[in-house]
Amino acid sequence: MGSIENGASNIGKGRIVDFRSDTVTKPTAAMREAMANVEVEDDVLDVDPSVDQLQKQTAKLMGKEAGLFVPSGTMGNLIAVLVHCEVRGSETILGTESHISVYEQGGMATLGGVHPRTVPNNPDGTMELSKLEAAIRYELDDHLPITRLICLENTQARCGGRCISAEYTDAVGELAKSYGLQLHIDGARIFNASIALGVTPERLVRAADSVSVCLSKGIGAPVGTVLVGTSEFIIKARRLRKALGGGMRQFGILAAAGLVGLRDMVGRLEVDHANARIMAEGLNAVKGLHVNMALVETNIIYAEVTSDSALTNTEIVEVWKEYGVLAMIYGRNMIRLVTHYHITEDDVSFALSFFKTTSLQTSRNSSTSGRKNIAEIVDVCC
């Protein structure tokens, strides 16, 4: 596994720093208190007051008419696709590296009979407008499905947590409308994009007909996504939520945590972004590692383990784990790290101290794939 100086394995004893994902965040003390004291009702039979408040508040933040609290982002995206593509033989256009395309089991086809038509994502997460337009199938040709929906993702996780601009989204929205299509945004990390770009969430999704807004990543709620759109869209979405098993009873216990997250956690995401930058710069200074700093826009970091390293990515992650630092192996020669509110600047320094006691600087004979786009080699979700 390469050389480790004597005593190095004791450095991380009793301390855990978890960079695997922002999904590992635990509810804050304020969330736990709110969950313990919230008044709840049966949200299937009637309306749970906290669920109702969360739905309305999220819809307002996104500039939409109504919202629906669902257990997961995958369910929110699936419901959105199925509502927009309720006619059999429909088609959805989405990026090759989108979470919906890669990590949601092809649910639109499996459960909804909707055909996915993919367009390559650029390194910055966008898709070429000309390629999007060329993919649209709108003629009544018996041989072809009919395109009814375009999906974007913001931030675009597999491209490095890249932010999709309001101007680009507007352009896609205009294209969609010119062909009578709908636009859905998978906003799993929409608040990260908002903070990084200095643009309100409403502005980023103004062109969208629907948005799924995750509460269980950077803002730290334990469960849930809010799907937003028009009132008519949400009425149909609610029926589908029930059919998919997503209608829950005293859901307000979870909604209470989401409300605290919206109140307390969104504004502090800039801390996560700053820590990601510090971590990326530190890793990039290590011979045997390479981070494309242009990709580090939010809280996601991809570090390439180059041929100058004596250790593989798997070996680095395994040794790091001995220190109490957790990260994800990505593809053949990449490591992914994600910052969140449990990660402090001191935790970043602690993680980087590993490289002061471990040698990565003896060249390996094994070949590497070179500095390809992240999306070409990563293969882990969330």
mmCIF file of C-alpha atoms in Angstrom, residues 54-321:
data_model
loop_
_atom_site.group_PDB
_atom_site.id
_atom_site.type_symbol
_atom_site.label_atom_id
_atom_site.label_comp_id
_atom_site.label_asym_id
_atom_site.label_seq_id
_atom_site.Cartn_x
_atom_site.Cartn_y
_atom_site.Cartn_z
ATOM 1 C CA LEU A 54 -43.354 23.247 3.808
ATOM 2 C CA GLN A 55 -45.030 22.714 0.451
ATOM 3 C CA LYS A 56 -46.216 26.305 0.232
ATOM 4 C CA GLN A 57 -42.946 27.792 1.419
ATOM 5 C CA THR A 58 -40.847 25.773 -1.035
ATOM 6 C CA ALA A 59 -43.182 26.594 -3.905
ATOM 7 C CA LYS A 60 -42.896 30.289 -3.054
ATOM 8 C CA LEU A 61 -39.082 30.093 -2.942
ATOM 9 C CA MET A 62 -39.122 28.583 -6.418
ATOM 10 C CA GLY A 63 -41.742 30.962 -7.782
ATOM 11 C CA LYS A 64 -44.276 28.194 -8.433
ATOM 12 C CA GLU A 65 -47.942 27.837 -7.518
ATOM 13 C CA ALA A 66 -47.882 24.705 -5.374
ATOM 14 C CA GLY A 67 -45.716 21.961 -3.924
ATOM 15 C CA LEU A 68 -45.817 18.314 -2.912
ATOM 16 C CA PHE A 69 -43.634 16.704 -0.235
ATOM 17 C CA VAL A 70 -42.350 13.287 -1.372
ATOM 18 C CA PRO A 71 -40.000 10.819 0.347
ATOM 19 C CA SER A 72 -37.141 11.083 -2.155
ATOM 20 C CA GLY A 73 -35.721 12.960 -5.107
ATOM 21 C CA THR A 74 -36.002 9.847 -7.252
ATOM 22 C CA MET A 75 -39.731 9.680 -6.574
ATOM 23 C CA GLY A 76 -40.093 13.417 -7.214
ATOM 24 C CA ASN A 77 -38.359 13.160 -10.577
ATOM 25 C CA LEU A 78 -40.350 10.087 -11.567
ATOM 26 C CA ILE A 79 -43.660 11.733 -10.677
ATOM 27 C CA ALA A 80 -42.697 14.838 -12.660
ATOM 28 C CA VAL A 81 -41.840 12.817 -15.763
ATOM 29 C CA LEU A 82 -45.007 10.753 -15.537
ATOM 30 C CA VAL A 83 -47.252 13.802 -15.115
ATOM 31 C CA HIS A 84 -45.672 15.647 -18.028
ATOM 32 C CA CYS A 85 -45.636 12.502 -20.190
ATOM 33 C CA GLU A 86 -49.023 11.040 -19.301
ATOM 34 C CA VAL A 87 -49.753 10.063 -22.922
ATOM 35 C CA ARG A 88 -48.334 6.653 -23.863
ATOM 36 C CA GLY A 89 -45.573 6.801 -26.432
ATOM 37 C CA SER A 90 -44.107 9.957 -24.933
ATOM 38 C CA GLU A 91 -40.415 10.742 -24.835
ATOM 39 C CA THR A 92 -38.167 12.715 -22.471
ATOM 40 C CA ILE A 93 -34.873 14.342 -23.482
ATOM 41 C CA LEU A 94 -32.183 14.444 -20.797
ATOM 42 C CA GLY A 95 -28.413 14.489 -20.373
ATOM 43 C CA THR A 96 -26.302 11.364 -20.609
ATOM 44 C CA GLU A 97 -24.822 12.174 -17.187
ATOM 45 C CA SER A 98 -28.035 13.216 -15.464
ATOM 46 C CA HIS A 99 -29.051 11.528 -12.233
ATOM 47 C CA ILE A 100 -32.418 10.601 -13.772
ATOM 48 C CA SER A 101 -30.694 8.848 -16.659
ATOM 49 C CA VAL A 102 -27.921 7.096 -14.735
ATOM 50 C CA TYR A 103 -29.106 6.419 -11.188
ATOM 51 C CA GLU A 104 -32.873 6.045 -11.117
ATOM 52 C CA GLN A 105 -33.169 2.553 -12.635
ATOM 53 C CA GLY A 106 -34.778 3.823 -15.816
ATOM 54 C CA GLY A 107 -37.958 4.311 -13.801
ATOM 55 C CA MET A 108 -39.639 6.426 -16.447
ATOM 56 C CA ALA A 109 -39.481 3.478 -18.851
ATOM 57 C CA THR A 110 -39.946 0.713 -16.287
ATOM 58 C CA LEU A 111 -42.968 2.208 -14.551
ATOM 59 C CA GLY A 112 -44.302 4.814 -16.967
ATOM 60 C CA GLY A 113 -43.635 3.576 -20.475
ATOM 61 C CA VAL A 114 -41.777 6.831 -21.222
ATOM 62 C CA HIS A 115 -38.863 6.659 -23.638
ATOM 63 C CA PRO A 116 -35.618 8.393 -22.490
ATOM 64 C CA ARG A 117 -33.642 10.092 -25.262
ATOM 65 C CA THR A 118 -30.206 11.224 -24.096
ATOM 66 C CA VAL A 119 -28.037 14.095 -25.306
ATOM 67 C CA PRO A 120 -24.344 14.344 -24.265
ATOM 68 C CA ASN A 121 -23.566 16.651 -21.369
ATOM 69 C CA ASN A 122 -20.731 19.107 -21.873
ATOM 70 C CA PRO A 123 -18.029 19.223 -19.157
ATOM 71 C CA ASP A 124 -19.871 22.211 -17.610
ATOM 72 C CA GLY A 125 -23.078 20.190 -17.297
ATOM 73 C CA THR A 126 -24.974 21.861 -20.120
ATOM 74 C CA MET A 127 -26.143 20.281 -23.375
ATOM 75 C CA GLU A 128 -25.655 21.916 -26.762
ATOM 76 C CA LEU A 129 -28.893 23.670 -27.713
ATOM 77 C CA SER A 130 -28.499 22.537 -31.315
ATOM 78 C CA LYS A 131 -28.232 18.917 -30.164
ATOM 79 C CA LEU A 132 -31.240 19.338 -27.886
ATOM 80 C CA GLU A 133 -33.293 20.704 -30.753
ATOM 81 C CA ALA A 134 -32.117 17.955 -33.110
ATOM 82 C CA ALA A 135 -33.261 15.343 -30.573
ATOM 83 C CA ILE A 136 -36.853 16.647 -30.447
ATOM 84 C CA ARG A 137 -39.344 14.405 -32.252
ATOM 85 C CA TYR A 138 -42.608 16.196 -32.780
ATOM 86 C CA GLU A 139 -43.992 14.918 -36.066
ATOM 87 C CA LEU A 140 -46.813 12.398 -36.000
ATOM 88 C CA ASP A 141 -44.715 9.608 -37.467
ATOM 89 C CA ASP A 142 -45.967 6.161 -36.523
ATOM 90 C CA HIS A 143 -42.386 4.977 -36.131
ATOM 91 C CA LEU A 144 -41.352 7.514 -33.490
ATOM 92 C CA PRO A 145 -42.218 8.441 -29.906
ATOM 93 C CA ILE A 146 -43.303 12.055 -29.410
ATOM 94 C CA THR A 147 -41.093 14.286 -27.293
ATOM 95 C CA ARG A 148 -43.001 16.007 -24.493
ATOM 96 C CA LEU A 149 -40.372 16.899 -21.869
ATOM 97 C CA ILE A 150 -36.790 18.138 -21.413
ATOM 98 C CA CYS A 151 -34.986 17.568 -18.090
ATOM 99 C CA LEU A 152 -32.040 19.512 -16.661
ATOM 100 C CA GLU A 153 -30.094 18.973 -13.423
ATOM 101 C CA ASN A 154 -28.744 21.785 -11.225
ATOM 102 C CA THR A 155 -26.126 21.396 -9.936
ATOM 103 C CA GLN A 156 -24.916 18.761 -12.412
ATOM 104 C CA ALA A 157 -23.339 16.266 -10.020
ATOM 105 C CA ARG A 158 -21.532 13.899 -12.405
ATOM 106 C CA CYS A 159 -19.872 16.862 -14.074
ATOM 107 C CA GLY A 160 -18.379 17.994 -10.779
ATOM 108 C CA GLY A 161 -21.232 19.847 -9.097
ATOM 109 C CA ARG A 162 -21.321 22.412 -11.903
ATOM 110 C CA CYS A 163 -23.836 25.251 -11.753
ATOM 111 C CA ILE A 164 -26.330 25.696 -14.585
ATOM 112 C CA SER A 165 -26.935 29.389 -15.213
ATOM 113 C CA ALA A 166 -30.314 31.098 -15.348
ATOM 114 C CA GLU A 167 -29.512 32.285 -18.885
ATOM 115 C CA TYR A 168 -28.857 28.760 -20.138
ATOM 116 C CA THR A 169 -31.998 27.467 -18.435
ATOM 117 C CA ASP A 170 -33.999 30.302 -20.005
ATOM 118 C CA ALA A 171 -32.679 29.305 -23.426
ATOM 119 C CA VAL A 172 -33.685 25.679 -22.888
ATOM 120 C CA GLY A 173 -37.085 26.849 -21.659
ATOM 121 C CA GLU A 174 -37.598 28.951 -24.779
ATOM 122 C CA LEU A 175 -36.617 26.020 -26.958
ATOM 123 C CA ALA A 176 -39.031 23.749 -25.116
ATOM 124 C CA LYS A 177 -41.919 26.179 -25.420
ATOM 125 C CA SER A 178 -41.286 26.718 -29.122
ATOM 126 C CA TYR A 179 -42.040 23.026 -29.640
ATOM 127 C CA GLY A 180 -44.821 22.800 -27.062
ATOM 128 C CA LEU A 181 -42.668 20.853 -24.584
ATOM 129 C CA GLN A 182 -42.373 21.036 -20.794
ATOM 130 C CA LEU A 183 -39.168 21.605 -18.803
ATOM 131 C CA HIS A 184 -38.377 19.827 -15.523
ATOM 132 C CA ILE A 185 -35.359 20.597 -13.338
ATOM 133 C CA ASP A 186 -33.855 18.041 -10.986
ATOM 134 C CA GLY A 187 -32.877 20.563 -8.308
ATOM 135 C CA ALA A 188 -31.248 18.129 -5.891
ATOM 136 C CA ARG A 189 -28.612 20.797 -5.150
ATOM 137 C CA ILE A 190 -30.409 23.881 -6.463
ATOM 138 C CA PHE A 191 -29.565 25.827 -3.294
ATOM 139 C CA ASN A 192 -25.853 25.163 -3.853
ATOM 140 C CA ALA A 193 -26.187 26.573 -7.357
ATOM 141 C CA SER A 194 -28.083 29.583 -6.034
ATOM 142 C CA ILE A 195 -25.429 30.410 -3.436
ATOM 143 C CA ALA A 196 -22.511 29.832 -5.809
ATOM 144 C CA LEU A 197 -23.990 31.965 -8.591
ATOM 145 C CA GLY A 198 -25.414 34.641 -6.321
ATOM 146 C CA VAL A 199 -28.827 34.213 -7.950
ATOM 147 C CA THR A 200 -32.116 33.417 -6.231
ATOM 148 C CA PRO A 201 -33.496 29.893 -6.636
ATOM 149 C CA GLU A 202 -36.608 31.404 -8.222
ATOM 150 C CA ARG A 203 -34.515 33.017 -10.943
ATOM 151 C CA LEU A 204 -32.631 29.794 -11.660
ATOM 152 C CA VAL A 205 -35.852 27.819 -12.222
ATOM 153 C CA ARG A 206 -38.089 30.523 -13.664
ATOM 154 C CA ALA A 207 -38.219 28.837 -17.057
ATOM 155 C CA ALA A 208 -39.113 25.446 -15.586
ATOM 156 C CA ASP A 209 -42.581 23.934 -15.430
ATOM 157 C CA SER A 210 -41.590 21.758 -12.469
ATOM 158 C CA VAL A 211 -38.681 21.395 -10.054
ATOM 159 C CA SER A 212 -37.709 18.739 -7.505
ATOM 160 C CA VAL A 213 -36.046 20.377 -4.488
ATOM 161 C CA CYS A 214 -34.012 18.090 -2.207
ATOM 162 C CA LEU A 215 -34.023 18.756 1.546
ATOM 163 C CA SER A 216 -31.725 15.927 2.662
ATOM 164 C CA LYS A 217 -28.399 16.985 1.152
ATOM 165 C CA GLY A 218 -26.700 20.295 1.943
ATOM 166 C CA ILE A 219 -29.488 21.683 4.104
ATOM 167 C CA GLY A 220 -29.395 18.633 6.346
ATOM 168 C CA ALA A 221 -32.987 17.421 6.760
ATOM 169 C CA PRO A 222 -33.188 13.650 7.286
ATOM 170 C CA VAL A 223 -35.658 12.865 4.489
ATOM 171 C CA GLY A 224 -37.514 14.365 1.627
ATOM 172 C CA THR A 225 -37.906 16.363 -1.554
ATOM 173 C CA VAL A 226 -40.529 18.940 -2.468
ATOM 174 C CA LEU A 227 -41.831 18.802 -6.033
ATOM 175 C CA VAL A 228 -43.169 22.163 -7.226
ATOM 176 C CA GLY A 229 -45.126 23.368 -10.235
ATOM 177 C CA THR A 230 -48.558 24.627 -11.200
ATOM 178 C CA SER A 231 -51.583 23.790 -9.067
ATOM 179 C CA GLU A 232 -52.910 21.525 -11.824
ATOM 180 C CA PHE A 233 -49.561 19.732 -12.055
ATOM 181 C CA ILE A 234 -49.461 19.143 -8.275
ATOM 182 C CA ILE A 235 -53.015 17.728 -8.216
ATOM 183 C CA LYS A 236 -51.905 15.072 -10.712
ATOM 184 C CA ALA A 237 -48.611 14.587 -8.874
ATOM 185 C CA ARG A 238 -50.403 13.926 -5.593
ATOM 186 C CA ARG A 239 -52.422 11.120 -7.169
ATOM 187 C CA LEU A 240 -49.251 9.556 -8.540
ATOM 188 C CA ARG A 241 -47.506 9.891 -5.177
ATOM 189 C CA LYS A 242 -50.255 7.744 -3.668
ATOM 190 C CA ALA A 243 -49.963 5.145 -6.428
ATOM 191 C CA LEU A 244 -46.213 4.921 -5.909
ATOM 192 C CA GLY A 245 -46.580 4.437 -2.155
ATOM 193 C CA GLY A 246 -45.374 7.903 -1.240
ATOM 194 C CA GLY A 247 -48.448 9.074 0.649
ATOM 195 C CA MET A 248 -47.489 9.116 4.337
ATOM 196 C CA ARG A 249 -49.470 9.793 7.484
ATOM 197 C CA GLN A 250 -47.945 12.010 10.190
ATOM 198 C CA PHE A 251 -45.456 13.305 7.637
ATOM 199 C CA GLY A 252 -45.208 16.576 9.564
ATOM 200 C CA ILE A 253 -42.463 15.156 11.790
ATOM 201 C CA LEU A 254 -40.218 15.118 8.711
ATOM 202 C CA ALA A 255 -41.585 18.334 7.263
ATOM 203 C CA ALA A 256 -40.638 20.144 10.476
ATOM 204 C CA ALA A 257 -36.975 19.344 9.865
ATOM 205 C CA GLY A 258 -37.276 20.525 6.279
ATOM 206 C CA LEU A 259 -38.689 23.863 7.404
ATOM 207 C CA VAL A 260 -35.776 24.382 9.777
ATOM 208 C CA GLY A 261 -33.389 23.502 6.968
ATOM 209 C CA LEU A 262 -34.889 26.126 4.675
ATOM 210 C CA ARG A 263 -34.683 28.686 7.479
ATOM 211 C CA ASP A 264 -31.235 27.972 8.901
ATOM 212 C CA MET A 265 -29.092 26.045 6.448
ATOM 213 C CA VAL A 266 -29.330 27.535 2.960
ATOM 214 C CA GLY A 267 -27.352 30.684 3.721
ATOM 215 C CA ARG A 268 -24.417 28.753 5.192
ATOM 216 C CA LEU A 269 -23.785 26.644 2.065
ATOM 217 C CA GLU A 270 -21.082 29.127 1.066
ATOM 218 C CA VAL A 271 -19.022 27.686 3.953
ATOM 219 C CA ASP A 272 -19.204 24.246 2.327
ATOM 220 C CA HIS A 273 -18.100 25.727 -0.978
ATOM 221 C CA ALA A 274 -15.157 27.508 0.655
ATOM 222 C CA ASN A 275 -14.072 24.316 2.415
ATOM 223 C CA ALA A 276 -14.330 22.393 -0.863
ATOM 224 C CA ARG A 277 -12.037 24.933 -2.475
ATOM 225 C CA ILE A 278 -9.487 24.652 0.334
ATOM 226 C CA MET A 279 -9.609 20.861 0.145
ATOM 227 C CA ALA A 280 -9.238 20.871 -3.643
ATOM 228 C CA GLU A 281 -6.265 23.237 -3.517
ATOM 229 C CA GLY A 282 -4.636 21.082 -0.847
ATOM 230 C CA LEU A 283 -5.101 17.892 -2.841
ATOM 231 C CA ASN A 284 -3.879 19.567 -6.006
ATOM 232 C CA ALA A 285 -0.619 20.436 -4.244
ATOM 233 C CA VAL A 286 0.128 16.743 -3.623
ATOM 234 C CA LYS A 287 2.324 15.087 -6.237
ATOM 235 C CA GLY A 288 0.376 12.113 -7.554
ATOM 236 C CA LEU A 289 -3.004 13.858 -7.337
ATOM 237 C CA HIS A 290 -4.650 16.237 -9.770
ATOM 238 C CA VAL A 291 -7.772 18.356 -9.261
ATOM 239 C CA ASN A 292 -9.148 20.450 -12.118
ATOM 240 C CA MET A 293 -9.860 23.584 -10.102
ATOM 241 C CA ALA A 294 -12.154 24.962 -12.807
ATOM 242 C CA LEU A 295 -14.638 22.230 -11.896
ATOM 243 C CA VAL A 296 -14.802 23.101 -8.187
ATOM 244 C CA GLU A 297 -17.774 25.458 -8.158
ATOM 245 C CA THR A 298 -19.775 24.133 -5.228
ATOM 246 C CA ASN A 299 -19.231 21.340 -2.682
ATOM 247 C CA ILE A 300 -18.067 18.437 -4.868
ATOM 248 C CA ILE A 301 -14.409 17.584 -5.548
ATOM 249 C CA TYR A 302 -12.960 14.989 -7.914
ATOM 250 C CA ALA A 303 -9.277 14.159 -7.479
ATOM 251 C CA GLU A 304 -7.463 12.131 -10.107
ATOM 252 C CA VAL A 305 -4.775 9.744 -8.899
ATOM 253 C CA THR A 306 -2.047 10.055 -11.543
ATOM 254 C CA SER A 307 0.731 7.707 -12.605
ATOM 255 C CA ASP A 308 3.089 9.627 -10.275
ATOM 256 C CA SER A 309 1.339 8.107 -7.259
ATOM 257 C CA ALA A 310 2.597 4.959 -5.551
ATOM 258 C CA LEU A 311 -0.959 4.232 -4.413
ATOM 259 C CA THR A 312 -4.125 3.579 -6.394
ATOM 260 C CA ASN A 313 -7.337 5.426 -5.618
ATOM 261 C CA THR A 314 -8.620 2.341 -3.797
ATOM 262 C CA GLU A 315 -5.488 2.171 -1.662
ATOM 263 C CA ILE A 316 -5.610 5.866 -0.804
ATOM 264 C CA VAL A 317 -9.236 5.594 0.298
ATOM 265 C CA GLU A 318 -8.487 2.486 2.364
ATOM 266 C CA VAL A 319 -5.501 4.059 4.131
ATOM 267 C CA TRP A 320 -7.410 7.299 4.594
ATOM 268 C CA LYS A 321 -10.127 5.270 6.303
#
